[in-house]
Short mmCIF file of C-alpha atoms in Angstrom, two decimals:
data_model
loop_
_atom_site.label_atom_id
_atom_site.label_comp_id
_atom_site.label_asym_id
_atom_site.label_seq_id
_atom_site.Cartn_x
_atom_site.Cartn_y
_atom_site.Cartn_z
CA MET G 1 -0.03 -0.04 -0.03
CA GLN G 2 1.19 3.50 -0.89
CA GLU G 3 2.06 5.69 2.21
CA GLY G 4 -1.00 7.43 3.59
CA SER G 5 -1.44 11.04 4.38
CA LEU G 6 -1.07 12.52 7.93
CA PHE G 7 -3.25 15.42 9.03
CA THR G 8 -2.63 17.24 12.34
CA LYS G 9 -3.09 20.46 14.16
CA ASN G 10 0.38 22.05 14.33
CA GLU G 11 -0.66 24.48 17.07
CA LEU G 12 -1.35 21.45 19.38
CA ARG G 13 1.93 19.71 18.68
CA ASP G 14 3.93 18.58 21.80
CA ARG G 15 1.33 20.27 24.02
CA LEU G 16 -0.21 18.73 27.22
CA ARG G 17 -3.84 19.08 28.40
CA VAL G 18 -5.18 20.17 25.12
CA PHE G 19 -8.60 18.47 25.50
CA SER G 20 -10.98 18.99 28.37
CA ASP G 21 -12.36 15.47 27.96
CA ARG G 22 -13.08 12.85 25.27
CA THR G 23 -16.16 14.71 24.06
CA HIS G 24 -13.99 17.72 23.32
CA ALA G 25 -11.45 15.65 21.56
CA GLY G 26 -14.23 14.24 19.37
CA GLU G 27 -15.23 17.75 18.47
CA VAL G 28 -11.70 18.66 17.38
CA LEU G 29 -11.47 15.54 15.33
CA ALA G 30 -14.84 16.16 13.81
CA GLU G 31 -13.64 19.48 12.55
CA MET G 32 -10.60 17.84 10.98
CA LEU G 33 -12.76 15.10 9.40
CA GLU G 34 -15.33 17.50 7.91
CA GLU G 35 -14.82 16.10 4.34
CA PHE G 36 -16.49 12.94 5.43
CA ARG G 37 -19.70 14.52 6.57
CA SER G 38 -22.81 12.53 5.47
CA SER G 39 -20.56 10.38 3.20
CA ASN G 40 -20.54 6.62 2.47
CA SER G 41 -18.53 6.12 5.63
CA ILE G 42 -18.79 4.32 9.02
CA ILE G 43 -16.99 5.01 12.24
CA LEU G 44 -15.59 2.07 14.16
CA ALA G 45 -14.86 2.88 17.82
CA ILE G 46 -12.26 0.92 19.79
CA PRO G 47 -13.78 0.28 23.26
CA ALA G 48 -13.82 1.49 25.78
CA GLY G 49 -12.12 4.98 25.59
CA GLY G 50 -12.59 5.37 21.90
CA VAL G 51 -16.34 5.23 22.16
CA PRO G 52 -17.08 8.68 23.75
CA VAL G 53 -14.69 10.25 21.12
CA ALA G 54 -16.31 8.44 18.29
CA SER G 55 -19.86 9.12 19.37
CA ARG G 56 -19.19 12.91 19.30
CA ILE G 57 -17.65 12.68 15.78
CA GLY G 58 -20.56 10.67 14.47
CA GLU G 59 -23.15 13.08 15.94
CA LEU G 60 -21.46 16.10 14.44
CA LEU G 61 -20.77 14.63 11.01
CA GLU G 62 -23.86 12.43 10.69
CA ILE G 63 -21.85 9.25 10.23
CA PRO G 64 -23.09 5.87 11.63
CA ILE G 65 -21.10 4.42 14.43
CA ASP G 66 -20.29 0.89 15.48
CA ILE G 67 -17.58 -0.73 17.56
CA ILE G 68 -14.60 -2.94 16.85
CA PRO G 69 -13.69 -4.94 19.93
CA VAL G 70 -9.85 -5.20 20.13
CA SER G 71 -7.54 -5.00 23.11
CA LYS G 72 -3.79 -4.82 23.93
CA ILE G 73 -2.07 -7.84 25.51
CA THR G 74 -0.41 -6.82 28.87
CA PRO G 75 1.76 -8.60 31.38
CA GLN G 76 0.05 -9.53 34.69
CA TRP G 77 2.30 -7.23 36.62
CA ASN G 78 1.71 -4.07 34.50
CA THR G 79 -1.66 -3.35 32.66
CA GLU G 80 -0.28 -0.22 31.04
CA ILE G 81 2.44 -2.03 28.98
CA GLY G 82 1.10 -3.55 25.80
CA TYR G 83 3.18 -6.17 24.00
CA GLY G 84 0.64 -7.17 21.43
CA ALA G 85 -3.04 -6.98 20.65
CA VAL G 86 -6.05 -9.19 19.94
CA SER G 87 -9.15 -8.68 17.70
CA PHE G 88 -12.57 -10.18 17.99
CA ASP G 89 -12.05 -12.10 14.75
CA GLY G 90 -8.97 -13.97 16.16
CA THR G 91 -6.26 -11.77 14.77
CA VAL G 92 -3.28 -11.63 17.01
CA LEU G 93 -0.23 -9.36 16.86
CA PHE G 94 2.88 -9.50 19.00
CA ASN G 95 5.64 -7.02 19.56
CA ASN G 96 8.49 -9.58 19.57
CA GLU G 97 11.13 -6.98 20.43
CA LEU G 98 9.26 -5.91 23.59
CA ILE G 99 8.58 -9.46 24.57
CA VAL G 100 12.40 -10.11 24.59
CA LYS G 101 13.00 -6.88 26.65
CA LEU G 102 10.31 -7.94 29.12
CA ASN G 103 11.87 -11.49 29.33
CA LEU G 104 8.37 -13.07 29.08
CA SER G 105 8.11 -16.85 29.17
CA THR G 106 5.96 -18.85 26.82
CA GLU G 107 3.71 -19.70 29.79
CA GLU G 108 3.28 -16.01 30.67
CA ILE G 109 2.49 -15.03 27.01
CA GLU G 110 -0.05 -17.86 26.70
CA ARG G 111 -1.76 -16.75 30.03
CA ASP G 112 -1.92 -13.12 29.00
CA LEU G 113 -3.25 -13.99 25.55
CA LYS G 114 -5.95 -16.20 26.97
CA LYS G 115 -7.01 -13.38 29.37
CA THR G 116 -7.07 -10.86 26.57
CA ARG G 117 -9.02 -13.09 24.22
CA GLU G 118 -11.65 -13.59 26.99
CA LYS G 119 -11.97 -9.88 27.43
CA VAL G 120 -12.43 -9.26 23.71
CA TYR G 121 -14.96 -11.95 23.31
CA ARG G 122 -16.82 -10.77 26.42
CA ARG G 123 -17.01 -7.29 24.99
CA MET G 124 -18.15 -8.66 21.64
CA LYS G 125 -20.98 -10.37 23.35
CA THR G 126 -21.96 -7.74 25.86
CA LEU G 127 -21.68 -4.68 23.64
CA ARG G 128 -22.90 -6.21 20.36
CA GLY G 129 -25.15 -9.04 21.42
CA LYS G 130 -26.51 -10.93 18.50
CA ARG G 131 -25.90 -8.09 15.99
CA GLN G 132 -23.62 -8.92 13.13
CA PHE G 133 -20.47 -6.97 12.41
CA PRO G 134 -21.34 -4.38 9.72
CA ASP G 135 -20.56 -4.79 6.11
CA LEU G 136 -17.55 -2.66 5.41
CA SER G 137 -17.06 -3.32 1.61
CA GLY G 138 -16.81 -0.22 -0.50
CA LYS G 139 -17.00 2.16 2.53
CA ASN G 140 -14.73 4.67 4.10
CA VAL G 141 -13.89 3.14 7.47
CA ILE G 142 -12.85 5.59 10.18
CA ILE G 143 -11.33 3.81 13.16
CA VAL G 144 -11.34 5.97 16.28
CA ASP G 145 -9.62 5.80 19.59
CA ASP G 146 -8.79 8.17 22.35
CA GLY G 147 -5.07 7.91 21.96
CA LEU G 148 -2.25 5.89 20.51
CA ALA G 149 0.83 4.76 22.44
CA SER G 150 2.61 1.73 20.93
CA GLY G 151 0.09 1.41 18.12
CA TYR G 152 -0.52 -2.34 18.33
CA THR G 153 -4.11 -2.15 19.34
CA MET G 154 -4.83 0.16 16.37
CA LYS G 155 -2.81 -2.05 14.08
CA VAL G 156 -4.77 -5.13 14.84
CA ALA G 157 -8.00 -3.10 14.29
CA VAL G 158 -6.62 -2.06 10.89
CA ASP G 159 -5.81 -5.55 9.91
CA THR G 160 -9.24 -6.71 10.87
CA VAL G 161 -10.85 -3.97 8.80
CA ARG G 162 -8.64 -4.55 5.81
CA LYS G 163 -9.91 -8.15 5.43
CA ARG G 164 -13.46 -6.73 4.88
CA LYS G 165 -12.47 -4.78 1.73
CA PRO G 166 -13.34 -1.22 2.63
CA ALA G 167 -12.85 1.56 0.05
CA ARG G 168 -10.52 3.45 2.42
CA ILE G 169 -9.13 3.03 5.88
CA ILE G 170 -8.74 6.12 7.98
CA ILE G 171 -7.41 6.45 11.55
CA ALA G 172 -8.79 9.27 13.65
CA ILE G 173 -7.07 9.72 17.14
CA SER G 174 -7.00 12.44 19.69
CA THR G 175 -3.34 12.09 20.57
CA ALA G 176 -0.37 9.92 19.55
CA HIS G 177 3.34 9.40 19.87
CA GLU G 178 5.04 10.43 16.54
CA GLU G 179 6.98 7.15 16.30
CA SER G 180 3.76 5.03 16.50
CA LEU G 181 2.17 7.17 13.71
CA GLN G 182 5.16 6.39 11.41
CA ILE G 183 4.66 2.60 11.95
CA LEU G 184 0.93 3.01 10.98
CA ILE G 185 1.16 5.50 8.13
CA ASN G 186 1.99 2.83 5.62
CA GLU G 187 -0.98 0.71 6.71
CA VAL G 188 -3.84 3.14 5.99
CA ASP G 189 -4.92 5.76 3.56
CA ALA G 190 -4.92 8.58 6.02
CA ILE G 191 -4.37 9.44 9.68
CA TYR G 192 -6.03 12.38 11.53
CA CYS G 193 -4.35 13.08 14.80
CA ALA G 194 -5.00 16.39 16.66
CA ASN G 195 -2.12 16.19 19.14
CA ILE G 196 1.20 14.65 18.10
CA ARG G 197 3.92 14.36 20.63
CA GLY G 198 7.43 13.07 20.77
CA GLY G 199 9.93 12.49 23.52
CA TRP G 200 10.87 9.45 25.59
CA ARG G 201 7.85 9.61 27.81
CA PHE G 202 4.26 9.46 26.51
CA ALA G 203 0.95 8.88 28.16
CA VAL G 204 -2.39 9.22 26.43
CA ALA G 205 -3.92 10.63 29.66
CA ASP G 206 -1.52 13.63 29.47
CA ALA G 207 -3.49 15.09 26.52
CA TYR G 208 -6.70 15.43 28.74
CA GLU G 209 -7.60 17.70 31.54
CA ARG G 210 -10.23 15.22 32.70
CA TRP G 211 -9.15 11.61 32.34
CA TYR G 212 -10.72 8.48 33.76
CA ASP G 213 -11.04 4.81 32.71
CA VAL G 214 -14.32 4.36 30.65
CA ASP G 215 -16.26 1.39 31.85
CA GLU G 216 -18.42 -0.88 29.80
CA GLU G 217 -21.72 0.50 31.35
CA GLU G 218 -20.82 4.01 30.03
CA VAL G 219 -20.18 2.40 26.63
CA LYS G 220 -23.43 0.64 26.69
CA ALA G 221 -25.21 3.77 27.55
CA ILE G 222 -23.61 5.67 24.70
CA LEU G 223 -24.41 2.93 22.21
CA ARG G 224 -28.05 2.90 23.35
CA ARG G 225 -28.25 6.66 22.94
CA ILE G 226 -26.87 6.94 19.50
CA ILE G 227 -28.62 3.72 18.23
CA LEU G 228 -27.28 4.29 14.64
CA SER G 229 -26.47 1.18 12.64
CA LEU G 230 -26.27 -1.10 15.59
CA GLN G 231 -29.76 -2.35 14.98
#
């Protein structure tokens, strides 16, 4: 695939606390994604934190929203470190370099993978129920999350979407580390990221004034409210 385009807000580069909350981040991204208003597009939100961001984008641009259950694989002793990711369709990606650095055993990896798969399948069941995953063929698919650190969760989402033959794959994220964006830019048609940051230390939460872990009950409430194409 030819390298995609990267769109950002230069005035927000390397700044902290640029969004009041996830709803505000969705508003900023909606402005950047204006060309997709009322188009043949669908937004796929990564639960849980990506859902509030995506719901605001969808509301403002009149684009249907659904979810794509994926999750990072983390060691038992640190849930912030992701050394891979799992998708609801069984796709698995590993960061082998990080696995070596963390000195993880085969048994530890198998345990963490099993736990992550159970989480993803549970979310697929509780958040989607009996509804089929939407038909993505010929559509612009906009994958949304509230931030991008290592990029593996987003990459497994992209790989899952690509199998379904969309017209274009677009990533829309509030904040991201610049190195992770470079890994993904060759995987998609375009990336829209409001707040790009560099440096040795990066935390998604640092882009927000109000940050908290979004739970599944909040996600369910949002999905019930927007209804959209989840029927």
